[in-house]
């Protein structure tokens, strides 16, 4: 392999936003944050000044993308509700009510398969210690998949309800 810089594939982990403008780097830093952070902490991750970070964070707070927690110092965190809202709107916009209903039904069938296999109503009710050691990793994967299916069904059902409401005849 040569020393040529590769331009395909993901960026290096230590500089995931290299080449992005400041606004995008601040956005990315907030998205990757797991807990509320100060503007200075976000600025460090975004490789920008604290003032630039505060400017962009204020803009993102006005849009509802981040939540501003007052105090000394002020902290910011991503607004997961905003991203869920965007996902639901995208699903509703890109799918028909019938497509969304079919997907909800498919997800429900898959969830029911897990319920039948494990004999409980939710992945949280499964005691993984009841399984042989060589099967535990597979059980964790299945429980994670099951939880994802439940979340996906919830989002698709919200999108179906939204899409159905937006296609209802108006009563003017």
N, CA, C and O of each residue as an XYZ file, in Angstrom:
688
protein
N       0.851     -1.182      0.000
C       0.000      0.000      0.000
C       0.890      1.236      0.000
O       1.940      1.256      0.642
N       0.469      2.249     -0.712
C       1.251      3.476     -0.794
C       0.836      4.427      0.310
O      -0.114      4.169      1.050
N       1.561      5.534      0.411
C       1.249      6.540      1.418
C       0.188      7.529      0.935
O      -0.075      8.531      1.601
N      -0.424      7.250     -0.228
C      -1.448      8.149     -0.748
C      -2.605      8.256      0.239
O      -2.965      7.286      0.906
N      -3.172      9.437      0.316
C      -4.330      9.654      1.170
C      -5.546      9.050      0.483
O      -5.804      9.318     -0.690
N      -6.286      8.238      1.218
C      -7.500      7.633      0.668
C      -8.661      8.593      0.888
O      -8.813      9.156      1.972
N      -9.470      8.776     -0.134
C     -10.614      9.677     -0.018
C     -11.940      8.929      0.025
O     -13.005      9.545      0.052
N     -11.872      7.586      0.032
C     -13.105      6.830      0.192
C     -13.129      6.249      1.598
O     -12.089      6.121      2.244
N     -14.296      5.906      2.059
C     -14.395      5.348      3.405
C     -14.588      6.430      4.436
O     -14.579      7.619      4.116
N     -14.764      6.015      5.682
C     -15.031      6.974      6.753
C     -13.780      7.763      7.125
O     -12.660      7.317      6.880
N     -13.980      8.940      7.719
C     -12.830      9.721      8.173
C     -12.207      9.046      9.387
O     -12.838      8.200     10.021
N     -10.974      9.414      9.712
C     -10.349      8.831     10.902
C     -11.153      9.182     12.156
O     -11.766     10.247     12.235
N     -11.142      8.269     13.137
C     -11.920      8.482     14.353
C     -11.476      9.710     15.131
O     -12.304     10.359     15.771
N     -10.204     10.041     15.095
C      -9.733     11.175     15.881
C     -10.123     12.517     15.259
O     -10.094     13.535     15.949
N     -10.487     12.546     13.977
C     -10.887     13.786     13.301
C     -12.109     13.505     12.412
O     -12.007     13.633     11.192
N     -13.255     13.128     12.985
C     -14.387     12.709     12.159
C     -14.997     13.813     11.302
O     -15.699     13.510     10.337
N     -14.752     15.089     11.623
C     -15.371     16.180     10.880
C     -14.358     16.989     10.086
O     -14.631     18.116      9.673
N     -13.206     16.412      9.882
C     -12.170     17.098      9.124
C     -12.705     17.439      7.739
O     -13.310     16.596      7.076
N     -12.484     18.659      7.313
C     -12.944     19.101      6.007
C     -14.321     19.750      6.040
O     -14.749     20.327      5.040
N     -15.015     19.671      7.154
C     -16.339     20.288      7.290
C     -16.172     21.729      7.767
O     -15.150     22.082      8.355
N     -17.189     22.559      7.509
C     -17.129     23.922      8.023
C     -17.472     23.917      9.519
O     -17.920     22.905     10.059
N     -17.260     25.044     10.166
C     -17.444     25.138     11.620
C     -18.859     24.760     12.036
O     -19.052     24.042     13.017
N     -19.837     25.240     11.299
C     -21.236     24.943     11.626
C     -21.481     23.433     11.637
O     -22.149     22.924     12.538
N     -20.954     22.718     10.654
C     -21.120     21.264     10.577
C     -20.337     20.553     11.675
O     -20.798     19.551     12.219
N     -19.161     21.066     11.998
C     -18.365     20.434     13.058
C     -19.057     20.565     14.411
O     -19.059     19.618     15.198
N     -19.647     21.737     14.690
C     -20.385     21.930     15.946
C     -21.596     21.000     15.966
O     -21.873     20.362     16.982
N     -22.310     20.923     14.859
C     -23.469     20.030     14.742
C     -23.048     18.589     15.006
O     -23.709     17.877     15.763
N     -21.971     18.163     14.398
C     -21.474     16.802     14.591
C     -21.055     16.533     16.020
O     -21.307     15.452     16.551
N     -20.418     17.504     16.645
C     -19.988     17.330     18.038
C     -21.194     17.149     18.954
O     -21.166     16.327     19.870
N     -22.245     17.912     18.707
C     -23.463     17.782     19.512
C     -24.106     16.417     19.275
O     -24.552     15.768     20.221
N     -24.155     15.984     18.030
C     -24.777     14.691     17.721
C     -24.060     13.537     18.395
O     -24.692     12.558     18.792
N     -22.758     13.645     18.526
C     -21.974     12.564     19.119
C     -21.900     12.629     20.642
O     -21.439     11.686     21.285
N     -22.352     13.740     21.217
C     -22.289     13.900     22.673
C     -23.291     12.966     23.341
O     -24.418     12.810     22.872
N     -22.875     12.356     24.424
C     -23.737     11.428     25.159
C     -24.351     12.065     26.403
O     -25.213     11.472     27.051
N     -23.909     13.255     26.726
C     -24.426     13.969     27.895
C     -24.286     15.458     27.630
O     -23.531     15.845     26.738
N     -24.992     16.312     28.377
C     -24.867     17.754     28.171
C     -23.414     18.212     28.290
O     -22.663     17.735     29.142
N     -23.038     19.143     27.421
C     -21.661     19.648     27.379
C     -21.668     21.166     27.350
O     -22.637     21.789     26.914
N     -20.582     21.749     27.817
C     -20.422     23.198     27.748
C     -20.026     23.585     26.327
O     -19.588     22.748     25.538
N     -20.189     24.864     26.019
C     -19.772     25.364     24.707
C     -18.273     25.146     24.514
O     -17.827     24.851     23.406
N     -17.496     25.289     25.585
C     -16.044     25.084     25.482
C     -15.718     23.634     25.128
O     -14.825     23.380     24.319
N     -16.434     22.684     25.728
C     -16.200     21.268     25.418
C     -16.581     20.957     23.974
O     -15.884     20.215     23.281
N     -17.689     21.529     23.533
C     -18.114     21.318     22.147
C     -17.129     21.986     21.199
O     -16.792     21.425     20.157
N     -16.667     23.179     21.553
C     -15.688     23.879     20.719
C     -14.417     23.057     20.561
O     -13.842     22.997     19.474
N     -13.982     22.426     21.643
C     -12.780     21.592     21.575
C     -12.995     20.424     20.618
O     -12.131     20.128     19.792
N     -14.142     19.763     20.727
C     -14.434     18.639     19.831
C     -14.607     19.086     18.386
O     -14.263     18.359     17.455
N     -15.146     20.292     18.208
C     -15.407     20.805     16.867
C     -14.216     21.550     16.291
O     -14.254     21.996     15.144
N     -13.158     21.688     17.081
C     -11.958     22.391     16.641
C     -12.290     23.805     16.159
O     -11.969     24.199     15.038
N     -12.951     24.556     17.060
C     -13.289     25.939     16.738
C     -13.207     26.765     18.015
O     -12.953     26.230     19.095
N     -13.420     28.055     17.888
C     -13.386     28.917     19.067
C     -14.660     28.730     19.883
O     -15.686     28.285     19.367
N     -14.577     29.074     21.152
C     -15.747     29.006     22.018
C     -16.859     29.919     21.530
O     -18.038     29.574     21.609
N     -16.478     31.082     21.029
C     -17.474     32.035     20.526
C     -18.202     31.480     19.307
O     -19.421     31.617     19.197
N     -17.467     30.859     18.396
C     -18.114     30.235     17.230
C     -19.057     29.126     17.670
O     -20.173     29.012     17.164
N     -18.606     28.315     18.608
C     -19.458     27.229     19.104
C     -20.733     27.799     19.713
O     -21.822     27.299     19.432
N     -20.617     28.843     20.547
C     -21.797     29.441     21.175
C     -22.762     30.003     20.127
O     -23.977     29.853     20.256
N     -22.223     30.645     19.095
C     -23.069     31.199     18.033
C     -23.883     30.102     17.360
O     -25.096     30.232     17.195
N     -23.215     29.025     16.976
C     -23.910     27.934     16.293
C     -24.842     27.187     17.246
O     -25.928     26.770     16.844
N     -24.436     27.015     18.490
C     -25.290     26.341     19.471
C     -26.562     27.146     19.735
O     -27.639     26.574     19.901
N     -26.437     28.463     19.774
C     -27.608     29.319     19.957
C     -28.579     29.145     18.790
O     -29.790     29.051     18.986
N     -28.036     29.103     17.582
C     -28.844     28.880     16.379
C     -29.538     27.525     16.453
O     -30.737     27.426     16.190
N     -28.792     26.480     16.809
C     -29.371     25.134     16.904
C     -30.409     25.047     18.022
O     -31.391     24.315     17.901
N     -30.197     25.787     19.103
C     -31.186     25.815     20.188
C     -32.476     26.481     19.707
O     -33.570     26.018     20.029
N     -32.350     27.570     18.937
C     -33.535     28.245     18.393
C     -34.332     27.321     17.475
O     -35.560     27.402     17.425
N     -33.641     26.449     16.753
C     -34.299     25.505     15.849
C     -34.854     24.283     16.576
O     -35.645     23.529     16.009
N     -34.445     24.086     17.824
C     -34.893     22.920     18.582
C     -34.008     21.705     18.406
O     -34.348     20.623     18.883
N     -32.882     21.858     17.734
C     -31.958     20.747     17.495
C     -31.204     20.396     18.769
O     -30.917     19.228     19.031
N     -30.885     21.418     19.559
C     -30.221     21.193     20.841
C     -31.064     21.806     21.956
O     -31.878     22.701     21.726
N     -30.850     21.308     23.147
C     -31.505     21.842     24.337
C     -30.452     22.603     25.128
O     -29.363     22.095     25.398
N     -30.797     23.823     25.491
C     -29.886     24.659     26.283
C     -30.286     24.537     27.747
O     -31.432     24.795     28.114
N     -29.327     24.140     28.575
C     -29.544     24.033     30.020
C     -28.868     25.226     30.679
O     -27.642     25.340     30.668
N     -29.678     26.115     31.253
C     -29.143     27.307     31.910
C     -28.339     26.910     33.137
O     -28.562     25.853     33.728
N     -27.424     27.751     33.501
C     -26.589     27.521     34.666
C     -25.206     28.078     34.408
O     -24.966     28.743     33.400
N     -24.325     27.805     35.303
C     -22.931     28.238     35.152
C     -22.058     27.020     35.252
O     -21.854     26.489     36.344
N     -21.548     26.575     34.154
C     -21.732     27.104     32.798
C     -22.998     26.548     32.139
O     -23.562     25.545     32.576
N     -23.423     27.232     31.077
C     -24.533     26.749     30.258
C     -24.086     25.456     29.594
O     -22.942     25.337     29.155
N     -24.981     24.503     29.525
C     -24.677     23.221     28.871
C     -25.678     22.991     27.745
O     -26.802     23.492     27.767
N     -25.232     22.222     26.768
C     -26.061     21.910     25.608
C     -26.078     20.403     25.393
O     -25.094     19.705     25.640
N     -27.228     19.923     24.925
C     -27.314     18.515     24.545
C     -28.212     18.403     23.324
O     -29.048     19.270     23.069
N     -28.031     17.333     22.579
C     -28.886     17.135     21.409
C     -30.308     16.858     21.889
O     -30.522     16.266     22.946
N     -31.258     17.296     21.095
C     -32.668     17.101     21.406
C     -33.145     15.863     20.646
O     -33.497     15.950     19.470
N     -33.155     14.724     21.315
C     -33.542     13.477     20.659
C     -34.966     13.537     20.116
O     -35.266     12.901     19.105
N     -35.846     14.292     20.770
C     -37.217     14.429     20.274
C     -37.244     15.085     18.886
O     -38.066     14.725     18.044
N     -36.350     16.038     18.653
C     -36.270     16.696     17.349
C     -35.910     15.683     16.265
O     -36.516     15.675     15.193
N     -34.931     14.835     16.544
C     -34.487     13.873     15.542
C     -35.537     12.794     15.307
O     -35.679     12.293     14.191
N     -36.271     12.437     16.357
C     -37.374     11.494     16.175
C     -38.462     12.131     15.316
O     -38.999     11.480     14.420
N     -38.789     13.377     15.575
C     -39.781     14.108     14.791
C     -39.376     14.145     13.317
O     -40.206     13.926     12.434
N     -38.102     14.422     13.059
C     -37.621     14.433     11.665
C     -37.780     13.072     11.016
O     -38.206     12.977      9.865
N     -37.439     12.014     11.746
C     -37.548     10.654     11.196
C     -38.994     10.315     10.872
O     -39.280      9.767      9.807
N     -39.911     10.636     11.781
C     -41.331     10.365     11.553
C     -41.828     11.147     10.339
O     -42.542     10.597      9.501
N     -41.461     12.411     10.239
C     -41.880     13.221      9.094
C     -41.336     12.669      7.788
O     -42.037     12.651      6.776
N     -40.093     12.221      7.808
C     -39.495     11.654      6.597
C     -40.227     10.376      6.189
O     -40.539     10.190      5.013
N     -40.501      9.497      7.151
C     -41.243      8.274      6.845
C     -42.619      8.605      6.273
O     -43.048      7.991      5.296
N     -43.310      9.569      6.871
C     -44.651      9.947      6.412
C     -44.609     10.563      5.020
O     -45.524     10.358      4.222
N     -43.567     11.305      4.728
C     -43.426     11.977      3.437
C     -43.060     10.998      2.322
O     -43.509     11.148      1.186
N     -42.238      9.992      2.652
C     -41.693      9.104      1.626
C     -42.488      7.814      1.429
O     -42.156      7.018      0.550
N     -43.536      7.594      2.235
C     -44.315      6.365      2.143
C     -45.799      6.683      2.131
O     -46.238      7.689      2.690
N     -46.563      5.816      1.489
C     -48.013      5.957      1.533
C     -48.521      5.382      2.854
O     -47.800      4.673      3.557
N     -49.767      5.699      3.173
C     -50.382      5.154      4.379
C     -50.392      3.629      4.296
O     -50.111      2.951      5.284
N     -50.715      3.090      3.119
C     -50.753      1.632      2.955
C     -49.375      1.004      3.136
O     -49.253     -0.059      3.746
N     -48.334      1.655      2.610
C     -46.970      1.131      2.789
C     -46.575      1.140      4.262
O     -45.978      0.187      4.762
N     -46.913      2.218      4.940
C     -46.594      2.306      6.366
C     -47.371      1.262      7.158
O     -46.824      0.639      8.068
N     -48.641      1.067      6.817
C     -49.443      0.055      7.508
C     -48.868     -1.339      7.269
O     -48.816     -2.155      8.189
N     -48.437     -1.613      6.040
C     -47.839     -2.919      5.731
C     -46.568     -3.121      6.542
O     -46.301     -4.217      7.035
N     -45.789     -2.059      6.674
C     -44.546     -2.173      7.439
C     -44.843     -2.374      8.929
O     -44.171     -3.162      9.595
N     -45.840     -1.670      9.446
C     -46.238     -1.861     10.848
C     -46.671     -3.309     11.063
O     -46.316     -3.924     12.068
N     -47.435     -3.849     10.125
C     -47.887     -5.244     10.239
C     -46.716     -6.216     10.194
O     -46.665     -7.174     10.965
N     -45.775     -5.964      9.285
C     -44.578     -6.818      9.183
C     -43.762     -6.766     10.475
O     -43.322     -7.799     10.978
N     -43.566     -5.578     10.998
C     -42.819     -5.425     12.249
C     -43.541     -6.120     13.399
O     -42.907     -6.757     14.240
N     -44.859     -5.998     13.435
C     -45.650     -6.658     14.482
C     -45.490     -8.171     14.401
O     -45.347     -8.837     15.426
N     -45.515     -8.713     13.187
C     -45.328    -10.163     13.017
C     -43.971    -10.607     13.546
O     -43.863    -11.635     14.214
N     -42.940     -9.829     13.244
C     -41.594    -10.181     13.705
C     -41.486    -10.069     15.227
O     -40.825    -10.886     15.868
N     -42.136     -9.058     15.797
C     -42.151     -8.903     17.257
C     -42.857    -10.097     17.892
O     -42.398    -10.630     18.903
N     -43.960    -10.512     17.303
C     -44.708    -11.664     17.824
C     -43.875    -12.940     17.768
O     -44.000    -13.797     18.643
N     -43.025    -13.077     16.750
C     -42.131    -14.241     16.678
C     -41.191    -14.268     17.880
O     -40.976    -15.322     18.480
N     -40.637    -13.119     18.230
C     -39.760    -13.048     19.405
C     -40.543    -13.355     20.680
O     -40.054    -14.074     21.551
N     -41.753    -12.816     20.791
C     -42.579    -13.091     21.976
C     -42.829    -14.586     22.110
O     -42.760    -15.145     23.205
N     -43.118    -15.227     20.981
C     -43.346    -16.670     20.999
C     -42.094    -17.452     21.344
O     -42.141    -18.412     22.112
N     -40.970    -17.033     20.769
C     -39.701    -17.732     21.016
C     -39.279    -17.643     22.479
O     -38.828    -18.631     23.061
N     -39.425    -16.459     23.072
C     -38.943    -16.248     24.441
C     -40.038    -16.397     25.498
O     -39.735    -16.476     26.688
N     -41.297    -16.435     25.081
C     -42.385    -16.631     26.030
C     -42.656    -15.457     26.950
O     -43.231    -15.629     28.025
N     -42.248    -14.267     26.538
C     -42.496    -13.043     27.310
C     -42.923    -11.938     26.346
O     -42.812    -12.089     25.130
N     -43.412    -10.825     26.898
C     -43.928     -9.739     26.067
C     -42.889     -8.732     25.595
O     -43.116     -8.031     24.609
N     -41.756     -8.648     26.281
C     -40.752     -7.655     25.882
C     -39.347     -8.184     26.146
O     -39.160     -9.079     26.970
N     -38.362     -7.631     25.446
C     -36.983     -8.079     25.664
C     -36.501     -7.836     27.093
O     -35.633     -8.559     27.581
N     -37.047     -6.840     27.759
C     -36.633     -6.531     29.132
C     -36.995     -7.642     30.110
O     -36.419     -7.735     31.194
N     -37.942     -8.476     29.730
C     -38.386     -9.554     30.620
C     -37.546    -10.824     30.490
O     -37.744    -11.773     31.248
N     -36.620    -10.852     29.547
C     -35.800    -12.047     29.323
C     -34.624    -12.051     30.298
O     -33.927    -11.046     30.436
N     -34.408    -13.156     30.959
C     -33.258    -13.333     31.847
C     -32.186    -14.088     31.061
O     -32.273    -15.304     30.890
N     -31.176    -13.358     30.584
C     -30.145    -13.984     29.742
C     -29.335    -15.027     30.498
O     -28.716    -15.893     29.880
N     -29.329    -14.959     31.805
C     -28.566    -15.936     32.579
C     -29.200    -17.324     32.554
O     -28.597    -18.296     33.009
N     -30.405    -17.413     32.028
C     -31.053    -18.716     31.888
C     -30.530    -19.496     30.682
O     -30.886    -20.660     30.496
N     -29.691    -18.864     29.865
C     -29.197    -19.495     28.645
C     -27.778    -20.000     28.837
O     -27.030    -19.490     29.671
N     -27.418    -21.008     28.052
C     -26.058    -21.541     28.080
C     -25.074    -20.447     27.680
O     -25.405    -19.555     26.900
N     -23.879    -20.527     28.217
C     -22.852    -19.510     27.969
C     -22.588    -19.315     26.479
O     -22.389    -18.186     26.031
N     -22.583    -20.397     25.710
C     -22.287    -20.258     24.281
C     -23.436    -19.601     23.507
O     -23.242    -19.201     22.359
N     -24.586    -19.484     24.086
C     -25.742    -18.869     23.409
C     -25.989    -17.424     23.863
O     -26.750    -16.705     23.216
N     -25.372    -16.996     24.940
C     -25.665    -15.673     25.506
C     -25.430    -14.541     24.509
O     -26.256    -13.633     24.409
N     -24.326    -14.575     23.774
C     -24.070    -13.508     22.801
C     -25.187    -13.427     21.766
O     -25.637    -12.336     21.417
N     -25.633    -14.582     21.277
C     -26.729    -14.603     20.304
C     -28.021    -14.065     20.914
O     -28.779    -13.358     20.250
N     -28.264    -14.398     22.165
C     -29.472    -13.913     22.841
C     -29.427    -12.391     22.953
O     -30.429    -11.723     22.699
N     -28.283    -11.842     23.327
C     -28.170    -10.379     23.408
C     -28.445     -9.729     22.055
O     -29.122     -8.703     21.992
N     -27.934    -10.307     20.983
C     -28.181     -9.771     19.642
C     -29.676     -9.825     19.328
O     -30.247     -8.851     18.836
N     -30.302    -10.959     19.614
C     -31.734    -11.094     19.348
C     -32.561    -10.116     20.180
O     -33.526     -9.538     19.680
N     -32.191     -9.930     21.438
C     -32.925     -8.989     22.287
C     -32.771     -7.561     21.774
O     -33.718     -6.776     21.801
N     -31.579     -7.237     21.313
C     -31.346     -5.917     20.731
C     -32.183     -5.733     19.468
O     -32.796     -4.685     19.269
N     -32.203     -6.756     18.620
C     -33.012     -6.688     17.398
C     -34.495     -6.542     17.735
O     -35.210     -5.771     17.095
N     -34.947     -7.280     18.731
C     -36.339     -7.219     19.165
C     -36.685     -5.806     19.636
O     -37.716     -5.256     19.249
N     -35.833     -5.225     20.462
C     -36.063     -3.859     20.951
C     -36.086     -2.866     19.791
O     -36.884     -1.929     19.789
N     -35.214     -3.071     18.808
C     -35.189     -2.198     17.633
C     -36.489     -2.316     16.851
O     -37.031     -1.310     16.392
N     -36.991     -3.529     16.696
C     -38.264     -3.732     15.994
C     -39.404     -2.999     16.699
O     -40.257     -2.397     16.047
N     -39.416     -3.051     18.014
C     -40.455     -2.359     18.783
C     -40.372     -0.853     18.543
O     -41.392     -0.196     18.335
N     -39.164     -0.312     18.571
C     -38.970      1.127     18.336
C     -39.353      1.498     16.904
O     -40.020      2.508     16.683
N     -38.936      0.691     15.938
C     -39.272      0.957     14.535
C     -40.785      0.924     14.323
O     -41.332      1.760     13.603
N     -41.453     -0.030     14.944
C     -42.913     -0.105     14.804
C     -43.562      1.155     15.372
O     -44.489      1.703     14.776
N     -43.077      1.608     16.514
C     -43.625      2.827     17.129
C     -43.472      4.026     16.191
O     -44.405      4.811     16.017
N     -42.280      4.160     15.586
C     -42.035      5.281     14.680
C     -42.875      5.168     13.409
O     -43.430      6.159     12.935
N     -42.964      3.953     12.861
C     -43.769      3.763     11.651
C     -45.259      3.982     11.931
O     -45.980      4.496     11.075
N     -45.712      3.603     13.101
C     -47.114      3.844     13.461
C     -47.375      5.341     13.601
O     -48.417      5.830     13.164
N     -46.450      6.065     14.200
C     -46.594      7.530     14.286
C     -46.627      8.146     12.899
O     -47.425      9.044     12.631
N     -45.748      7.655     12.003
C     -45.711      8.169     10.630
C     -47.007      7.826      9.895
O     -47.527      8.644      9.136
N     -47.527      6.620     10.121
C     -48.780      6.222      9.477
C     -49.919      7.128      9.932
O     -50.728      7.579      9.121
N     -49.974      7.386     11.223
C     -51.009      8.265     11.762
C     -50.875      9.666     11.182
O     -51.872     10.294     10.827
N     -49.649     10.150     11.087
C     -49.400     11.478     10.514
C     -49.803     11.514      9.050
O     -50.489     12.439      8.615
N     -49.378     10.507      8.287
C     -49.696     10.465      6.859
C     -51.205     10.342      6.647
O     -51.756     10.969      5.742
N     -51.868      9.548      7.465
C     -53.318      9.391      7.343
C     -54.025     10.712      7.647
O     -55.014     11.057      7.000
N     -53.515     11.441      8.626
C     -54.105     12.731      8.971
C     -53.901     13.772      7.897
O     -54.759     14.631      7.693
N     -52.771     13.708      7.202
C     -52.481     14.709      6.175
C     -53.192     14.400      4.869
O     -53.278     15.267      3.999
N     -53.712     13.168      4.707
C     -54.422     12.824      3.472
C     -55.932     12.841      3.663
O     -56.686     12.605      2.719
N     -56.372     13.123      4.892
C     -57.809     13.181      5.155
C     -58.408     14.377      4.422
O     -57.779     15.431      4.325
N     -59.625     14.212      3.908
C     -60.246     15.344      3.210
C     -60.493     16.491      4.181
O     -60.835     16.283      5.345
N     -60.314     17.696      3.678
C     -60.540     18.855      4.545
C     -62.034     19.156      4.586
O     -62.764     18.868      3.637
N     -62.467     19.727      5.675
C     -63.877     20.076      5.856
C     -63.987     21.585      5.911
O     -64.162     22.174      6.978
N     -63.881     22.204      4.743
C     -63.938     23.662      4.762
C     -65.310     24.172      4.468
O     -65.527     25.384      4.446
